[in-house]
Every structure is written in C-alpha cells, then in structure tokens.
C-alpha cells in the first residue's frame, strides 16, 4: 500500500507539474508579446503603443500607464524637433537681410570676412533644418530610386567645389541602374553629404572613390583618416575632424545617420589606410 501511495503521489506530481507548466506558459505568452513590442519601441517609432486587449486584467493598468508615458515622450520629442525646425527656418530670413545689407554697403573694410561669417551661419542653419527633416520618419515618400544616377547627380553638384580643392571623383564604372527603395530627396542629401565630407578631408591631387551595389554604397577618401578610437564619434552632432578644410558645423554626417536610421539602413566607418571608408548598407536587400 505504501508503494502504491508513493507511485500515485509521483503520478499526481508529474501531472500537476505538466499542467502548471502549460498553464503558466499560456498565461505568460501575452506578457512576452507585450515585452517584445516594448523592446522594439525607439525614437523612430514613438507613435507605437502596446495592445491592452490581450493582456490579463491585472496587468492592463500597468500597460495603459506605460502607453500614457509614451504619449508624453512623443509629445516632448515632437515639440523639440518642431522647435529646431522653426528656429532654423526663422533664422534664414534675418541672415539673408544681413547678407544683403553687407553686400550693399559701401564700406569695404572687413566686408569679405563678414560675408564669410554670414555664409557660415547660413550653412549651419540649413543643416539644422535638414537635421530636423531627416529625423521625421512620417514625411518619407518611398519610391524606386536609381542609386547610380543619383550618385552621378550628387558628384556633378559638387564638381566645382572638388575642382577648387584639386580633388576628382571616381564614380561607379557601370551605368547599369541600381534601384533602392528610398525617399529620393533624403537619399540625395545623404549621398551629397558623404561626398562633400570626403572631398573636405582628402588631399589635393587625390580622388574620392564611390562604389554602388544593390546592398551597399561605399565612399572612400585618401586623406589622413580618423583614429580607430574616434570612428564612432564621426556621426555625432557637431563633431569635426582635425583635418577638415572648411568651417562646417559638424552636422553633415549626423544628418546622414538620421536619414539612414529613418530608412532602416546602417552607416559604418572604417579605416582604409590611407583614408576613410564609409559604407551605407541595406538590411532588407
């Protein structure tokens, strides 16, 4: 009888354990889905909210509170971006008026320096406006873009600056179209900034090399490069390389990073010895 009771107890224990395991797994499955959904929320998807219809009643108030926190975060984030865009837009008009007054003045003392300062400030304002636009995912209009033709267009746009600095472009040898799904205006800004950054860092008499494929876009210069411990800093806002030859604010590559993230792409830099190589990669290719 003792052995029978022991065997019966073991059978009950196994059955109870299996039932408890299945019940807990079924009960906690909605919580796992909620956890996965929360982990995917980022500054690029602050409009996403957690679904409260599938969670246990006891957990629903916590999820609703989390959604209200996301509402406040989204509002604050949008207010910050709108302020940046509005401030940059409002500064364009007074800078244009200042430039016109300087150009119309008869006093030539320091006129060139003043015009240079105004041009520098105007460039910073325009970059701030581009930065605010680049971080707005909802404004994207995706379409099939011929990346090869777009690279040639950006190189033509920067040809005069490259010639003045003694730099030439080495573009993709093939004219075959390479199509990416992207917002064309944003992608043009990204490519232009990458080429301009390379031109500003490569020595006179060298070139900027561009390679295009269905999966990636690579831009390389033959300049002094960036130390290994500073490679991750080049995409930070207002960071400037020591060998840059213009008075930029250090926002060009930050704008590229914002555009890449908004499209779900990755932007990485590596030493080319000599020079620096920046690669834009598609994750969906």
Tab-separated table of N, CA and C in Angstrom, residues 7 24 40 47 50 86 103 120 156 165 170 185 188 220:
chain	number	residue	atom	x	y	z
A	7	UNK	N	3.641	5.793	-5.580
A	7	UNK	CA	3.514	5.850	-7.034
A	7	UNK	C	2.390	6.798	-7.449
A	24	UNK	N	1.045	28.179	-17.024
A	24	UNK	CA	1.888	29.368	-16.894
A	24	UNK	C	2.381	29.843	-18.253
A	40	UNK	N	10.862	46.944	-28.998
A	40	UNK	CA	11.035	47.461	-30.349
A	40	UNK	C	10.736	48.951	-30.458
A	47	UNK	N	5.299	56.585	-31.965
A	47	UNK	CA	3.855	56.562	-32.141
A	47	UNK	C	3.270	55.185	-31.876
A	50	UNK	N	1.323	49.852	-26.940
A	50	UNK	CA	1.150	48.457	-26.556
A	50	UNK	C	-0.332	48.103	-26.545
A	86	UNK	N	11.604	75.136	-36.545
A	86	UNK	CA	11.078	76.502	-36.569
A	86	UNK	C	12.190	77.520	-36.356
A	103	UNK	N	26.320	93.377	-48.575
A	103	UNK	CA	26.656	93.486	-49.994
A	103	UNK	C	26.379	94.879	-50.538
A	120	UNK	N	28.739	81.113	-43.335
A	120	UNK	CA	28.942	80.024	-42.383
A	120	UNK	C	27.701	79.827	-41.513
A	156	UNK	N	28.088	65.724	-59.775
A	156	UNK	CA	28.011	66.897	-60.643
A	156	UNK	C	27.729	68.156	-59.825
A	165	UNK	N	39.362	72.384	-54.918
A	165	UNK	CA	40.232	71.760	-53.920
A	165	UNK	C	41.194	70.745	-54.530
A	170	UNK	N	35.915	59.357	-58.496
A	170	UNK	CA	35.970	58.087	-59.208
A	170	UNK	C	34.621	57.405	-58.975
A	185	UNK	N	14.781	62.652	-52.208
A	185	UNK	CA	15.397	63.889	-51.706
A	185	UNK	C	16.308	63.589	-50.518
A	188	UNK	N	19.440	61.769	-51.753
A	188	UNK	CA	20.359	62.711	-52.405
A	188	UNK	C	21.144	63.506	-51.369
A	220	UNK	N	34.967	56.392	-50.297
A	220	UNK	CA	36.305	56.368	-49.692
A	220	UNK	C	37.109	57.581	-50.118
